[in-house]
Coordinates of N, CA and C in Angstrom, one line a residue:
M4 N 0.8 -1.2 0.0 CA 0.0 0.0 0.0 C 0.9 1.2 0.0
I5 N 0.6 2.2 -0.9 CA 1.4 3.4 -0.9 C 0.7 4.4 0.0
K6 N 1.5 4.9 0.9 CA 1.0 5.9 1.8 C 1.1 7.3 1.3
R7 N 2.2 7.7 0.7 CA 2.3 9.0 0.1 C 2.9 8.9 -1.3
K8 N 2.5 9.7 -2.2 CA 3.1 9.7 -3.5 C 3.6 11.1 -3.9
R9 N 4.8 11.1 -4.4 CA 5.5 12.3 -4.8 C 6.1 12.1 -6.1
W10 N 5.6 12.8 -7.1 CA 6.0 12.7 -8.5 C 6.1 11.2 -8.9
L11 N 7.3 10.8 -9.4 CA 7.4 9.4 -9.8 C 7.9 8.5 -8.7
F12 N 8.3 9.0 -7.6 CA 8.8 8.2 -6.5 C 7.8 8.1 -5.4
F13 N 7.9 7.2 -4.5 CA 7.0 7.1 -3.4 C 7.7 6.8 -2.2
Q14 N 7.0 7.1 -1.1 CA 7.5 6.8 0.3 C 6.4 5.9 0.9
S15 N 6.9 4.9 1.6 CA 5.9 4.0 2.2 C 6.3 3.7 3.7
K16 N 5.3 3.7 4.5 CA 5.6 3.4 5.9 C 5.4 1.9 6.1
E17 N 5.0 1.2 5.1 CA 4.8 -0.3 5.2 C 6.1 -1.0 4.6
E18 N 6.3 -2.2 5.1 CA 7.4 -3.0 4.6 C 7.0 -3.5 3.2
I19 N 7.9 -3.6 2.3 CA 7.7 -4.2 1.0 C 8.5 -5.5 0.9
P20 N 7.8 -6.6 0.8 CA 8.5 -7.9 0.7 C 9.5 -8.0 -0.4
L21 N 10.6 -8.7 -0.1 CA 11.7 -8.9 -1.2 C 11.2 -9.6 -2.4
R22 N 10.1 -10.3 -2.3 CA 9.6 -11.1 -3.5 C 9.1 -10.1 -4.6
F23 N 9.0 -8.8 -4.3 CA 8.6 -7.8 -5.3 C 9.8 -7.3 -6.0
F24 N 11.0 -7.7 -5.7 CA 12.2 -7.2 -6.3 C 12.9 -8.3 -7.1
K25 N 13.7 -8.0 -8.1 CA 14.3 -9.0 -8.9 C 15.9 -8.9 -8.9
Y26 N 16.5 -7.8 -8.6 CA 17.9 -7.7 -8.5 C 18.4 -6.4 -7.9
I27 N 19.7 -6.4 -7.6 CA 20.4 -5.2 -7.2 C 21.1 -4.7 -8.4
C28 N 21.1 -3.4 -8.7 CA 21.7 -2.8 -9.9 C 22.6 -1.7 -9.5
V29 N 23.8 -1.7 -10.1 CA 24.7 -0.5 -10.0 C 24.8 0.1 -11.4
I30 N 24.4 1.4 -11.4 CA 24.3 2.1 -12.7 C 25.1 3.4 -12.7
E31 N 25.5 3.9 -13.9 CA 26.1 5.2 -14.0 C 24.9 6.2 -14.1
N32 N 25.0 7.3 -13.4 CA 23.9 8.2 -13.4 C 24.5 9.6 -13.5
S33 N 23.6 10.6 -13.8 CA 24.1 12.0 -13.9 C 23.0 12.9 -13.5
E34 N 23.3 14.1 -13.1 CA 22.4 15.1 -12.7 C 22.8 16.4 -13.3
Y35 N 21.9 17.0 -14.0 CA 22.2 18.3 -14.7 C 21.8 19.4 -13.7
K36 N 22.7 20.4 -13.5 CA 22.4 21.5 -12.7 C 22.6 22.8 -13.5
S37 N 21.6 23.6 -13.6 CA 21.7 24.8 -14.4 C 22.2 25.9 -13.4
G38 N 23.0 26.8 -14.0 CA 23.6 27.9 -13.2 C 22.4 28.9 -12.8
L39 N 22.6 29.5 -11.7 CA 21.6 30.5 -11.2 C 21.5 31.7 -12.1
A40 N 20.4 32.1 -12.4 CA 20.2 33.3 -13.3 C 20.8 34.5 -12.6
G41 N 21.7 35.2 -13.3 CA 22.4 36.4 -12.8 C 23.4 36.1 -11.8
G42 N 23.6 34.8 -11.4 CA 24.6 34.5 -10.4 C 25.9 34.2 -10.9
G43 N 26.1 34.1 -12.2 CA 27.4 33.9 -12.8 C 27.8 32.4 -12.8
G44 N 27.0 31.5 -12.2 CA 27.3 30.1 -12.2 C 26.9 29.5 -13.5
G45 N 27.8 28.6 -14.0 CA 27.6 28.0 -15.3 C 26.8 26.7 -15.1
D46 N 26.4 26.1 -16.2 CA 25.7 24.8 -16.1 C 26.7 23.7 -15.9
S47 N 26.3 22.7 -15.2 CA 27.2 21.6 -14.9 C 26.4 20.3 -14.9
T48 N 27.1 19.2 -15.1 CA 26.5 17.9 -14.9 C 27.4 17.1 -13.9
R49 N 26.7 16.6 -12.9 CA 27.4 15.8 -11.9 C 27.2 14.3 -12.2
H50 N 28.3 13.5 -12.2 CA 28.2 12.1 -12.6 C 28.5 11.3 -11.3
F51 N 27.8 10.1 -11.2 CA 27.9 9.3 -10.0 C 27.4 7.9 -10.3
Y52 N 27.7 7.0 -9.4 CA 27.1 5.6 -9.4 C 26.0 5.5 -8.4
D53 N 24.9 4.9 -8.9 CA 23.8 4.6 -8.0 C 23.6 3.1 -7.8
V54 N 23.3 2.7 -6.6 CA 23.0 1.4 -6.3 C 21.5 1.3 -6.0
N55 N 20.7 0.5 -6.7 CA 19.3 0.4 -6.6 C 18.8 -1.0 -6.4
L56 N 17.6 -1.1 -5.7 CA 16.9 -2.4 -5.7 C 15.8 -2.3 -6.7
V57 N 15.8 -3.2 -7.7 CA 15.0 -3.1 -8.9 C 13.8 -4.0 -8.8
G58 N 12.6 -3.4 -8.9 CA 11.3 -4.2 -8.8 C 11.1 -5.1 -10.0
K59 N 10.3 -6.2 -9.7 CA 10.0 -7.2 -10.8 C 9.3 -6.6 -11.9
N60 N 8.5 -5.6 -11.8 CA 7.7 -5.0 -12.9 C 8.4 -4.0 -13.7
S61 N 9.7 -3.8 -13.4 CA 10.5 -2.7 -14.1 C 10.8 -3.2 -15.5
S62 N 10.9 -2.3 -16.4 CA 11.3 -2.6 -17.7 C 12.2 -1.5 -18.2
S63 N 13.0 -1.7 -19.2 CA 13.9 -0.7 -19.7 C 13.1 0.5 -20.4
D64 N 11.9 0.2 -20.9 CA 11.2 1.3 -21.5 C 10.0 1.8 -20.6
H65 N 10.0 1.3 -19.4 CA 9.0 1.7 -18.4 C 7.6 1.5 -18.9
A66 N 7.3 0.5 -19.7 CA 6.0 0.3 -20.2 C 5.2 -0.7 -19.4
E67 N 5.7 -1.3 -18.4 CA 5.0 -2.3 -17.7 C 4.2 -1.8 -16.5
G68 N 3.9 -0.5 -16.4 CA 3.2 0.0 -15.3 C 4.0 0.5 -14.1
F69 N 3.4 0.6 -13.0 CA 4.0 1.2 -11.8 C 5.3 0.3 -11.4
E70 N 6.3 1.0 -11.1 CA 7.6 0.3 -10.7 C 7.9 0.6 -9.3
I71 N 8.4 -0.5 -8.6 CA 8.9 -0.4 -7.3 C 10.4 -0.5 -7.3
N72 N 11.1 0.6 -7.4 CA 12.6 0.6 -7.3 C 13.0 1.4 -6.1
M73 N 14.0 0.9 -5.4 CA 14.4 1.6 -4.2 C 15.9 2.0 -4.4
F74 N 16.2 3.3 -4.1 CA 17.5 3.8 -4.1 C 18.2 3.3 -2.8
L75 N 19.4 2.8 -2.9 CA 20.1 2.3 -1.8 C 21.4 3.1 -1.5
G76 N 22.0 3.7 -2.5 CA 23.2 4.4 -2.2 C 23.8 5.1 -3.4
Q77 N 24.6 6.1 -3.2 CA 25.2 6.8 -4.3 C 26.7 7.1 -4.0
Y78 N 27.5 6.9 -5.1 CA 29.0 7.1 -4.9 C 29.5 7.9 -6.0
P79 N 30.6 8.7 -5.8 CA 31.2 9.6 -6.8 C 31.7 8.7 -8.0
M80 N 31.7 9.3 -9.2 CA 32.2 8.6 -10.3 C 33.7 8.8 -10.4
T81 N 34.3 8.0 -9.6 CA 35.8 7.8 -9.5 C 36.0 6.3 -9.5
E82 N 37.3 5.9 -9.7 CA 37.6 4.5 -9.6 C 37.3 4.0 -8.2
A83 N 37.6 4.8 -7.1 CA 37.3 4.4 -5.8 C 35.8 4.3 -5.6
G84 N 35.0 5.3 -6.1 CA 33.6 5.3 -6.0 C 33.0 4.1 -6.7
R85 N 33.5 3.7 -7.9 CA 33.0 2.6 -8.6 C 33.2 1.3 -7.8
S86 N 34.4 1.2 -7.2 CA 34.7 0.0 -6.4 C 33.8 -0.1 -5.2
K87 N 33.6 1.0 -4.5 CA 32.7 1.1 -3.3 C 31.3 0.7 -3.7
A88 N 30.8 1.2 -4.8 CA 29.4 1.0 -5.3 C 29.3 -0.5 -5.6
M89 N 30.2 -1.1 -6.2 CA 30.2 -2.6 -6.6 C 30.3 -3.4 -5.3
E90 N 31.1 -3.0 -4.4 CA 31.3 -3.7 -3.1 C 30.0 -3.6 -2.3
F91 N 29.4 -2.4 -2.2 CA 28.1 -2.3 -1.4 C 27.0 -3.1 -2.1
G92 N 26.9 -2.9 -3.4 CA 25.9 -3.7 -4.1 C 26.0 -5.2 -3.9
G93 N 27.2 -5.7 -4.0 CA 27.5 -7.1 -3.8 C 27.1 -7.5 -2.4
M94 N 27.5 -6.7 -1.4 CA 27.1 -7.0 0.0 C 25.6 -7.1 0.2
V95 N 24.9 -6.1 -0.3 CA 23.4 -6.1 -0.2 C 22.8 -7.4 -0.9
A96 N 23.3 -7.6 -2.1 CA 22.8 -8.7 -2.9 C 23.0 -10.1 -2.2
S97 N 24.2 -10.2 -1.6 CA 24.4 -11.5 -0.9 C 23.6 -11.6 0.4
Q98 N 23.3 -10.5 1.1 CA 22.5 -10.5 2.3 C 21.1 -10.8 2.0
V99 N 20.5 -10.3 0.9 CA 19.1 -10.5 0.6 C 18.8 -11.6 -0.4
G100 N 19.9 -12.2 -0.9 CA 19.7 -13.3 -1.8 C 19.2 -13.0 -3.2
L101 N 19.6 -11.8 -3.7 CA 19.2 -11.4 -5.0 C 20.5 -11.2 -5.9
P102 N 20.4 -11.4 -7.2 CA 21.6 -11.2 -8.0 C 22.0 -9.7 -8.1
L103 N 23.3 -9.5 -8.4 CA 23.8 -8.2 -8.7 C 24.0 -8.0 -10.1
R104 N 23.6 -6.9 -10.7 CA 23.8 -6.5 -12.1 C 24.4 -5.1 -12.1
A105 N 25.1 -4.9 -13.2 CA 25.8 -3.6 -13.3 C 25.7 -3.1 -14.8
D106 N 25.7 -1.8 -15.0 CA 25.8 -1.3 -16.3 C 26.9 -1.9 -17.1
K107 N 26.8 -2.0 -18.4 CA 27.8 -2.7 -19.3 C 29.1 -2.0 -19.2
N108 N 29.1 -0.7 -18.8 CA 30.4 0.1 -18.7 C 31.1 -0.2 -17.4
L109 N 30.5 -0.9 -16.5 CA 31.1 -1.2 -15.2 C 31.8 -2.5 -15.2

């Protein structure tokens, strides 16, 4: 049951059983930040690695309806950050009994 809905993400005060998830995923991600108007700041893009718990109804084209994906962690896009993201993802995957997947670039 969804308690609160905020844009495409949700927060729930209820526990969600692991059977609703299919794997742990480490992906490359980025966030675009526009400079402030009149503030002299330029546009920038921040790159990082995300570790996510991916729901069984998720699809690459998002065509299968509501998705239950949970953000677990974020690491800087450095060699050390990549290593920490993979280590954390592997630790979570082994503890919950789900496979670990990573972007093809990792």
